């Protein structure tokens, strides 16, 4: 078990190492669609790469999710076959978001021996998500223009 300070340092070291190994500017929050973002997540059990749709307006969240869900076959067949779609995903704080993600289980940020596996997973999956997004960007963003 790690102290709070050790755990914070380990996270800092992890993200620094990931950035050094993959010196690339990721899309993440720069989708140009308010409250639609890509995220990396890792804890002591799993790693995830996800697209989160979290507008405060419930109807807008539903529309965005359905727009991206309409591209599900393309995402699964051409980019990320393991992607999971969830219209109503409940965050720990009770907030409801829509989420599309892919997950790698059995890895831990606490085991440095897992870091290379996580880095590869992050790189490959986020790259695929970004290629999907850029290929369908005009279709996805069209909703933003009309709202």
Tab-separated table of N, CA and C in Angstrom:
chain	number	residue	atom	x	y	z
A	1	UNK	N	0.839	-1.190	0.000
A	1	UNK	CA	0.000	0.000	0.000
A	1	UNK	C	0.877	1.245	0.000
A	2	UNK	N	0.465	2.224	-0.729
A	2	UNK	CA	1.224	3.464	-0.847
A	2	UNK	C	0.609	4.554	0.027
A	3	UNK	N	1.447	5.436	0.543
A	3	UNK	CA	0.934	6.614	1.234
A	3	UNK	C	0.307	7.530	0.189
A	4	UNK	N	-0.452	8.506	0.635
A	4	UNK	CA	-1.090	9.443	-0.284
A	4	UNK	C	-0.036	10.147	-1.139
A	5	UNK	N	1.054	10.561	-0.507
A	5	UNK	CA	2.122	11.256	-1.222
A	5	UNK	C	2.796	10.343	-2.244
A	6	UNK	N	3.041	9.089	-1.850
A	6	UNK	CA	3.660	8.124	-2.769
A	6	UNK	C	2.751	7.848	-3.963
A	7	UNK	N	1.456	7.718	-3.699
A	7	UNK	CA	0.494	7.468	-4.779
A	7	UNK	C	0.458	8.656	-5.741
A	8	UNK	N	0.475	9.874	-5.201
A	8	UNK	CA	0.478	11.068	-6.054
A	8	UNK	C	1.747	11.131	-6.894
A	9	UNK	N	2.873	10.805	-6.289
A	9	UNK	CA	4.141	10.829	-7.023
A	9	UNK	C	4.152	9.769	-8.119
A	10	UNK	N	3.601	8.601	-7.814
A	10	UNK	CA	3.539	7.516	-8.795
A	10	UNK	C	2.692	7.940	-10.001
A	11	UNK	N	1.554	8.588	-9.743
A	11	UNK	CA	0.708	9.081	-10.838
A	11	UNK	C	1.451	10.117	-11.667
A	12	UNK	N	2.128	11.022	-10.979
A	12	UNK	CA	2.897	12.053	-11.678
A	12	UNK	C	3.979	11.412	-12.546
A	13	UNK	N	4.688	10.434	-11.986
A	13	UNK	CA	5.733	9.725	-12.731
A	13	UNK	C	5.152	8.978	-13.928
A	14	UNK	N	3.988	8.354	-13.729
A	14	UNK	CA	3.325	7.615	-14.810
A	14	UNK	C	3.019	8.539	-15.975
A	15	UNK	N	2.337	9.664	-15.694
A	15	UNK	CA	1.931	10.564	-16.769
A	15	UNK	C	3.130	11.238	-17.418
A	16	UNK	N	4.169	11.516	-16.645
A	16	UNK	CA	5.402	12.084	-17.222
A	16	UNK	C	6.049	11.081	-18.165
A	17	UNK	N	6.121	9.834	-17.733
A	17	UNK	CA	6.723	8.791	-18.565
A	17	UNK	C	5.907	8.574	-19.835
A	18	UNK	N	4.581	8.596	-19.708
A	18	UNK	CA	3.726	8.430	-20.887
A	18	UNK	C	3.958	9.571	-21.872
A	19	UNK	N	4.012	10.788	-21.360
A	19	UNK	CA	4.240	11.949	-22.219
A	19	UNK	C	5.599	11.926	-22.891
A	20	UNK	N	6.611	11.462	-22.171
A	20	UNK	CA	7.957	11.385	-22.754
A	20	UNK	C	8.021	10.302	-23.827
A	21	UNK	N	7.357	9.205	-23.589
A	21	UNK	CA	7.381	8.103	-24.552
A	21	UNK	C	6.501	8.390	-25.770
A	22	UNK	N	5.470	9.200	-25.572
A	22	UNK	CA	4.521	9.516	-26.644
A	22	UNK	C	4.362	11.034	-26.747
A	23	UNK	N	5.392	11.709	-27.241
A	23	UNK	CA	5.344	13.174	-27.308
A	23	UNK	C	4.438	13.646	-28.445
A	24	UNK	N	3.179	13.527	-28.215
A	24	UNK	CA	2.179	13.819	-29.235
A	24	UNK	C	1.095	14.682	-28.607
A	25	UNK	N	0.550	15.568	-29.371
A	25	UNK	CA	-0.570	16.377	-28.884
A	25	UNK	C	-1.858	15.604	-29.187
A	26	UNK	N	-2.493	15.128	-28.131
A	26	UNK	CA	-3.729	14.377	-28.270
A	26	UNK	C	-4.918	15.324	-28.399
A	27	UNK	N	-5.975	14.858	-29.004
A	27	UNK	CA	-7.185	15.654	-29.194
A	27	UNK	C	-7.842	16.004	-27.849
A	28	UNK	N	-8.081	15.042	-27.023
A	28	UNK	CA	-8.661	15.167	-25.687
A	28	UNK	C	-9.801	16.180	-25.622
A	29	UNK	N	-9.593	17.325	-24.989
A	29	UNK	CA	-10.669	18.302	-24.800
A	29	UNK	C	-10.817	19.253	-25.987
A	30	UNK	N	-10.003	19.110	-26.988
A	30	UNK	CA	-9.989	20.034	-28.116
A	30	UNK	C	-10.842	19.538	-29.294
A	31	UNK	N	-11.980	18.940	-28.996
A	31	UNK	CA	-12.863	18.438	-30.053
A	31	UNK	C	-13.619	19.565	-30.748
A	32	UNK	N	-13.611	20.726	-30.147
A	32	UNK	CA	-14.362	21.884	-30.634
A	32	UNK	C	-15.868	21.660	-30.520
A	33	UNK	N	-16.246	20.677	-29.706
A	33	UNK	CA	-17.652	20.439	-29.369
A	33	UNK	C	-17.729	20.541	-27.847
A	34	UNK	N	-18.469	21.518	-27.372
A	34	UNK	CA	-18.558	21.752	-25.930
A	34	UNK	C	-19.052	20.497	-25.203
A	35	UNK	N	-18.322	20.133	-24.172
A	35	UNK	CA	-18.662	19.006	-23.293
A	35	UNK	C	-18.578	17.626	-23.967
A	36	UNK	N	-17.817	17.535	-25.037
A	36	UNK	CA	-17.512	16.249	-25.671
A	36	UNK	C	-15.993	16.132	-25.690
A	37	UNK	N	-15.457	15.107	-25.007
A	37	UNK	CA	-14.002	15.012	-24.883
A	37	UNK	C	-13.531	13.565	-24.834
A	38	UNK	N	-12.274	13.407	-25.196
A	38	UNK	CA	-11.591	12.125	-25.093
A	38	UNK	C	-10.767	12.133	-23.812
A	39	UNK	N	-10.679	10.983	-23.171
A	39	UNK	CA	-9.961	10.917	-21.900
A	39	UNK	C	-9.184	9.606	-21.784
A	40	UNK	N	-8.078	9.701	-21.051
A	40	UNK	CA	-7.332	8.524	-20.614
A	40	UNK	C	-7.697	8.310	-19.153
A	41	UNK	N	-7.807	7.041	-18.741
A	41	UNK	CA	-8.056	6.734	-17.334
A	41	UNK	C	-7.258	5.495	-16.963
A	42	UNK	N	-6.646	5.526	-15.794
A	42	UNK	CA	-5.951	4.346	-15.286
A	42	UNK	C	-6.041	4.353	-13.764
A	43	UNK	N	-6.225	3.179	-13.188
A	43	UNK	CA	-6.187	3.041	-11.736
A	43	UNK	C	-5.450	1.754	-11.405
A	44	UNK	N	-5.723	1.178	-10.268
A	44	UNK	CA	-4.976	-0.028	-9.877
A	44	UNK	C	-5.600	-1.321	-10.377
A	45	UNK	N	-6.611	-1.233	-11.270
A	45	UNK	CA	-7.254	-2.435	-11.801
A	45	UNK	C	-7.397	-2.455	-13.314
A	46	UNK	N	-7.400	-1.253	-13.923
A	46	UNK	CA	-7.706	-1.186	-15.359
A	46	UNK	C	-7.195	0.108	-15.966
A	47	UNK	N	-7.185	0.110	-17.290
A	47	UNK	CA	-6.889	1.318	-18.063
A	47	UNK	C	-8.029	1.473	-19.071
A	48	UNK	N	-8.415	2.724	-19.330
A	48	UNK	CA	-9.489	2.986	-20.275
A	48	UNK	C	-9.126	4.175	-21.164
A	49	UNK	N	-9.630	4.113	-22.381
A	49	UNK	CA	-9.605	5.249	-23.282
A	49	UNK	C	-11.066	5.490	-23.609
A	50	UNK	N	-11.518	6.730	-23.437
A	50	UNK	CA	-12.945	6.953	-23.578
A	50	UNK	C	-13.298	8.270	-24.235
A	51	UNK	N	-14.473	8.267	-24.791
A	51	UNK	CA	-15.109	9.456	-25.338
A	51	UNK	C	-16.291	9.720	-24.424
A	52	UNK	N	-16.281	10.885	-23.805
A	52	UNK	CA	-17.340	11.212	-22.858
A	52	UNK	C	-18.157	12.382	-23.367
A	53	UNK	N	-19.471	12.232	-23.281
A	53	UNK	CA	-20.421	13.243	-23.722
A	53	UNK	C	-21.149	13.700	-22.466
A	54	UNK	N	-20.900	14.958	-22.070
A	54	UNK	CA	-21.433	15.389	-20.786
A	54	UNK	C	-22.037	16.791	-20.762
A	55	UNK	N	-22.829	17.167	-21.762
A	55	UNK	CA	-23.489	18.472	-21.677
A	55	UNK	C	-24.444	18.518	-20.479
A	56	UNK	N	-24.603	19.691	-19.924
A	56	UNK	CA	-25.543	19.860	-18.803
A	56	UNK	C	-26.975	19.651	-19.277
A	57	UNK	N	-27.238	19.983	-20.528
A	57	UNK	CA	-28.565	19.822	-21.123
A	57	UNK	C	-28.760	18.346	-21.493
A	58	UNK	N	-29.690	17.704	-20.810
A	58	UNK	CA	-29.950	16.274	-20.997
A	58	UNK	C	-30.313	15.940	-22.446
A	59	UNK	N	-31.125	16.775	-23.070
A	59	UNK	CA	-31.542	16.527	-24.450
A	59	UNK	C	-30.352	16.604	-25.403
A	60	UNK	N	-29.473	17.553	-25.171
A	60	UNK	CA	-28.286	17.704	-26.011
A	60	UNK	C	-27.374	16.485	-25.866
A	61	UNK	N	-27.243	15.980	-24.627
A	61	UNK	CA	-26.429	14.774	-24.395
A	61	UNK	C	-27.013	13.594	-25.174
A	62	UNK	N	-28.313	13.450	-25.113
A	62	UNK	CA	-28.992	12.352	-25.815
A	62	UNK	C	-28.754	12.447	-27.331
A	63	UNK	N	-28.887	13.651	-27.871
A	63	UNK	CA	-28.722	13.851	-29.315
A	63	UNK	C	-27.283	13.547	-29.738
A	64	UNK	N	-26.311	14.059	-28.976
A	64	UNK	CA	-24.913	13.782	-29.308
A	64	UNK	C	-24.627	12.282	-29.267
A	65	UNK	N	-25.113	11.636	-28.220
A	65	UNK	CA	-24.867	10.203	-28.094
A	65	UNK	C	-25.470	9.454	-29.283
A	66	UNK	N	-26.700	9.765	-29.630
A	66	UNK	CA	-27.362	9.065	-30.738
A	66	UNK	C	-26.654	9.350	-32.063
A	67	UNK	N	-26.130	10.541	-32.214
A	67	UNK	CA	-25.394	10.887	-33.437
A	67	UNK	C	-24.145	9.995	-33.560
A	68	UNK	N	-23.400	9.882	-32.463
A	68	UNK	CA	-22.193	9.050	-32.495
A	68	UNK	C	-22.565	7.571	-32.552
A	69	UNK	N	-23.630	7.209	-31.851
A	69	UNK	CA	-24.084	5.814	-31.879
A	69	UNK	C	-24.483	5.390	-33.295
A	70	UNK	N	-24.962	6.338	-34.096
A	70	UNK	CA	-25.341	6.009	-35.478
A	70	UNK	C	-24.121	5.576	-36.299
A	71	UNK	N	-22.923	5.891	-35.793
A	71	UNK	CA	-21.671	5.491	-36.451
A	71	UNK	C	-21.062	4.244	-35.809
A	72	UNK	N	-21.812	3.590	-34.940
A	72	UNK	CA	-21.306	2.459	-34.156
A	72	UNK	C	-20.692	1.363	-35.018
A	73	UNK	N	-21.380	0.964	-36.066
A	73	UNK	CA	-20.859	-0.116	-36.914
A	73	UNK	C	-19.500	0.252	-37.504
A	74	UNK	N	-19.352	1.493	-37.912
A	74	UNK	CA	-18.071	1.948	-38.471
A	74	UNK	C	-16.988	1.916	-37.404
A	75	UNK	N	-17.304	2.444	-36.214
A	75	UNK	CA	-16.320	2.448	-35.130
A	75	UNK	C	-15.891	1.028	-34.789
A	76	UNK	N	-16.854	0.126	-34.659
A	76	UNK	CA	-16.541	-1.256	-34.271
A	76	UNK	C	-15.816	-2.020	-35.375
A	77	UNK	N	-16.210	-1.825	-36.612
A	77	UNK	CA	-15.633	-2.595	-37.710
A	77	UNK	C	-14.285	-2.061	-38.188
A	78	UNK	N	-14.112	-0.746	-38.150
A	78	UNK	CA	-12.909	-0.168	-38.749
A	78	UNK	C	-11.888	0.390	-37.759
A	79	UNK	N	-12.307	0.634	-36.510
A	79	UNK	CA	-11.403	1.326	-35.600
A	79	UNK	C	-11.194	0.607	-34.270
A	80	UNK	N	-12.272	0.386	-33.513
A	80	UNK	CA	-12.140	-0.194	-32.171
A	80	UNK	C	-13.206	-1.275	-31.983
A	81	UNK	N	-12.886	-2.515	-32.343
A	81	UNK	CA	-13.883	-3.591	-32.257
A	81	UNK	C	-14.408	-3.845	-30.842
A	82	UNK	N	-13.632	-3.485	-29.815
A	82	UNK	CA	-14.023	-3.767	-28.433
A	82	UNK	C	-14.754	-2.609	-27.775
A	83	UNK	N	-15.055	-1.551	-28.506
A	83	UNK	CA	-15.677	-0.364	-27.904
A	83	UNK	C	-17.021	-0.713	-27.260
A	84	UNK	N	-17.249	-0.100	-26.112
A	84	UNK	CA	-18.478	-0.284	-25.346
A	84	UNK	C	-19.246	1.033	-25.390
A	85	UNK	N	-20.534	0.948	-25.698
A	85	UNK	CA	-21.390	2.131	-25.761
A	85	UNK	C	-22.331	2.120	-24.560
A	86	UNK	N	-22.411	3.235	-23.851
A	86	UNK	CA	-23.337	3.331	-22.728
A	86	UNK	C	-23.985	4.713	-22.733
A	87	UNK	N	-25.274	4.706	-22.991
A	87	UNK	CA	-26.051	5.947	-23.078
A	87	UNK	C	-26.078	6.674	-21.734
A	88	UNK	N	-26.304	5.941	-20.651
A	88	UNK	CA	-26.410	6.534	-19.315
A	88	UNK	C	-25.364	5.905	-18.401
A	89	UNK	N	-24.238	6.558	-18.292
A	89	UNK	CA	-23.155	6.087	-17.433
A	89	UNK	C	-23.131	6.984	-16.195
A	90	UNK	N	-23.202	6.369	-15.031
A	90	UNK	CA	-23.255	7.127	-13.784
A	90	UNK	C	-21.859	7.275	-13.190
A	91	UNK	N	-21.410	8.525	-13.069
A	91	UNK	CA	-20.123	8.813	-12.445
A	91	UNK	C	-20.262	8.671	-10.923
A	92	UNK	N	-19.132	8.576	-10.234
A	92	UNK	CA	-19.147	8.426	-8.783
A	92	UNK	C	-19.906	9.548	-8.085
A	93	UNK	N	-19.882	10.743	-8.665
A	93	UNK	CA	-20.565	11.882	-8.052
A	93	UNK	C	-22.065	11.912	-8.367
A	94	UNK	N	-22.568	10.897	-9.075
A	94	UNK	CA	-23.983	10.806	-9.398
A	94	UNK	C	-24.358	11.422	-10.738
A	95	UNK	N	-23.446	12.148	-11.347
A	95	UNK	CA	-23.707	12.776	-12.639
A	95	UNK	C	-23.862	11.699	-13.715
A	96	UNK	N	-24.800	11.927	-14.616
A	96	UNK	CA	-25.029	10.993	-15.715
A	96	UNK	C	-24.397	11.572	-16.975
A	97	UNK	N	-23.573	10.753	-17.631
A	97	UNK	CA	-22.944	11.124	-18.888
A	97	UNK	C	-23.196	9.994	-19.873
A	98	UNK	N	-22.888	10.237	-21.123
A	98	UNK	CA	-22.864	9.156	-22.114
A	98	UNK	C	-21.409	8.874	-22.392
A	99	UNK	N	-21.103	7.609	-22.614
A	99	UNK	CA	-19.696	7.231	-22.729
A	99	UNK	C	-19.528	6.112	-23.740
A	100	UNK	N	-18.466	6.235	-24.524
A	100	UNK	CA	-18.022	5.161	-25.414
A	100	UNK	C	-16.581	4.920	-25.012
A	101	UNK	N	-16.246	3.676	-24.688
A	101	UNK	CA	-14.900	3.426	-24.199
A	101	UNK	C	-14.414	2.030	-24.531
A	102	UNK	N	-13.123	1.875	-24.328
A	102	UNK	CA	-12.473	0.584	-24.463
A	102	UNK	C	-11.613	0.414	-23.218
A	103	UNK	N	-11.515	-0.828	-22.750
A	103	UNK	CA	-10.886	-1.071	-21.456
A	103	UNK	C	-9.878	-2.212	-21.516
A	104	UNK	N	-8.811	-2.044	-20.759
A	104	UNK	CA	-7.807	-3.091	-20.571
A	104	UNK	C	-7.797	-3.414	-19.082
A	105	UNK	N	-8.155	-4.641	-18.730
A	105	UNK	CA	-8.192	-5.025	-17.324
A	105	UNK	C	-6.921	-5.783	-16.946
A	106	UNK	N	-6.727	-5.917	-15.642
A	106	UNK	CA	-5.590	-6.682	-15.144
A	106	UNK	C	-4.279	-5.909	-15.150
A	107	UNK	N	-4.355	-4.590	-15.304
A	107	UNK	CA	-3.165	-3.747	-15.251
A	107	UNK	C	-3.348	-2.750	-14.113
A	108	UNK	N	-2.225	-2.239	-13.617
A	108	UNK	CA	-2.280	-1.309	-12.497
A	108	UNK	C	-1.255	-0.198	-12.666
A	109	UNK	N	-1.678	1.012	-12.380
A	109	UNK	CA	-0.757	2.141	-12.383
A	109	UNK	C	0.315	1.951	-11.308
A	110	UNK	N	0.009	1.144	-10.304
A	110	UNK	CA	0.938	0.912	-9.193
A	110	UNK	C	2.068	-0.053	-9.537
A	111	UNK	N	1.939	-0.774	-10.648
A	111	UNK	CA	2.988	-1.712	-11.066
A	111	UNK	C	3.726	-1.128	-12.264
A	112	UNK	N	4.922	-0.678	-12.036
A	112	UNK	CA	5.691	-0.089	-13.141
A	112	UNK	C	5.900	-1.092	-14.266
A	113	UNK	N	5.868	-2.367	-13.951
A	113	UNK	CA	6.014	-3.383	-14.990
A	113	UNK	C	4.820	-3.392	-15.952
A	114	UNK	N	3.694	-2.792	-15.566
A	114	UNK	CA	2.513	-2.697	-16.440
A	114	UNK	C	2.526	-1.446	-17.310
A	115	UNK	N	3.375	-0.500	-16.988
A	115	UNK	CA	3.305	0.796	-17.648
A	115	UNK	C	3.453	0.692	-19.160
A	116	UNK	N	4.387	-0.077	-19.637
A	116	UNK	CA	4.595	-0.183	-21.086
A	116	UNK	C	3.344	-0.739	-21.777
A	117	UNK	N	2.707	-1.718	-21.159
A	117	UNK	CA	1.469	-2.285	-21.700
A	117	UNK	C	0.375	-1.227	-21.741
A	118	UNK	N	0.261	-0.451	-20.670
A	118	UNK	CA	-0.745	0.607	-20.614
A	118	UNK	C	-0.443	1.681	-21.654
A	119	UNK	N	0.823	2.083	-21.762
A	119	UNK	CA	1.202	3.111	-22.742
A	119	UNK	C	0.829	2.671	-24.156
A	120	UNK	N	1.117	1.430	-24.483
A	120	UNK	CA	0.792	0.908	-25.817
A	120	UNK	C	-0.716	0.901	-26.031
A	121	UNK	N	-1.454	0.433	-25.030
A	121	UNK	CA	-2.916	0.422	-25.092
A	121	UNK	C	-3.445	1.846	-25.294
A	122	UNK	N	-2.984	2.782	-24.469
A	122	UNK	CA	-3.412	4.174	-24.592
A	122	UNK	C	-3.141	4.709	-25.994
A	123	UNK	N	-1.919	4.517	-26.461
A	123	UNK	CA	-1.540	5.054	-27.768
A	123	UNK	C	-2.413	4.464	-28.879
A	124	UNK	N	-2.491	3.147	-28.920
A	124	UNK	CA	-3.220	2.487	-30.004
A	124	UNK	C	-4.707	2.833	-29.996
A	125	UNK	N	-5.316	2.816	-28.816
A	125	UNK	CA	-6.760	3.045	-28.746
A	125	UNK	C	-7.120	4.514	-28.959
A	126	UNK	N	-6.339	5.429	-28.372
A	126	UNK	CA	-6.647	6.850	-28.571
A	126	UNK	C	-6.390	7.240	-30.022
A	127	UNK	N	-5.353	6.691	-30.609
A	127	UNK	CA	-5.082	6.959	-32.024
A	127	UNK	C	-6.271	6.507	-32.874
A	128	UNK	N	-6.816	5.339	-32.582
A	128	UNK	CA	-7.970	4.835	-33.335
A	128	UNK	C	-9.203	5.721	-33.106
A	129	UNK	N	-9.437	6.113	-31.857
A	129	UNK	CA	-10.556	7.005	-31.559
A	129	UNK	C	-10.412	8.320	-32.319
A	130	UNK	N	-9.215	8.880	-32.313
A	130	UNK	CA	-8.997	10.152	-32.990
A	130	UNK	C	-9.174	10.025	-34.497
A	131	UNK	N	-8.674	8.945	-35.094
A	131	UNK	CA	-8.856	8.749	-36.532
A	131	UNK	C	-10.343	8.644	-36.867
A	132	UNK	N	-11.093	7.916	-36.046
A	132	UNK	CA	-12.544	7.816	-36.211
A	132	UNK	C	-13.186	9.207	-36.142
A	133	UNK	N	-12.804	9.963	-35.112
A	133	UNK	CA	-13.389	11.292	-34.927
A	133	UNK	C	-13.077	12.209	-36.107
A	134	UNK	N	-11.822	12.259	-36.504
A	134	UNK	CA	-11.447	13.140	-37.614
A	134	UNK	C	-12.132	12.734	-38.923
A	135	UNK	N	-12.291	11.439	-39.129
A	135	UNK	CA	-12.939	10.976	-40.353
A	135	UNK	C	-14.410	11.375	-40.405
A	136	UNK	N	-15.045	11.481	-39.237
A	136	UNK	CA	-16.483	11.770	-39.172
A	136	UNK	C	-16.763	13.102	-38.484
A	137	UNK	N	-15.759	13.923	-38.388
A	137	UNK	CA	-15.832	15.191	-37.676
A	137	UNK	C	-16.943	16.102	-38.205
A	138	UNK	N	-17.036	16.254	-39.506
A	138	UNK	CA	-18.048	17.151	-40.064
A	138	UNK	C	-19.456	16.687	-39.711
A	139	UNK	N	-19.694	15.405	-39.795
A	139	UNK	CA	-21.005	14.850	-39.444
A	139	UNK	C	-21.302	15.072	-37.967
A	140	UNK	N	-20.327	14.801	-37.112
A	140	UNK	CA	-20.510	14.957	-35.669
A	140	UNK	C	-20.696	16.427	-35.313
A	141	UNK	N	-19.863	17.289	-35.852
A	141	UNK	CA	-19.918	18.708	-35.510
A	141	UNK	C	-21.132	19.409	-36.101
A	142	UNK	N	-21.723	18.850	-37.123
A	142	UNK	CA	-22.902	19.447	-37.729
A	142	UNK	C	-23.982	19.695	-36.689
A	143	UNK	N	-24.086	18.846	-35.713
A	143	UNK	CA	-25.053	18.998	-34.638
A	143	UNK	C	-24.758	20.272	-33.868
A	144	UNK	N	-23.491	20.535	-33.586
A	144	UNK	CA	-23.113	21.730	-32.835
A	144	UNK	C	-23.499	23.004	-33.589
A	145	UNK	N	-23.331	22.996	-34.874
A	145	UNK	CA	-23.650	24.168	-35.694
A	145	UNK	C	-25.158	24.455	-35.660
A	146	UNK	N	-25.960	23.397	-35.609
A	146	UNK	CA	-27.407	23.566	-35.688
A	146	UNK	C	-28.081	23.724	-34.333
A	147	UNK	N	-27.331	23.728	-33.244
A	147	UNK	CA	-27.977	23.845	-31.931
A	147	UNK	C	-27.751	25.205	-31.329
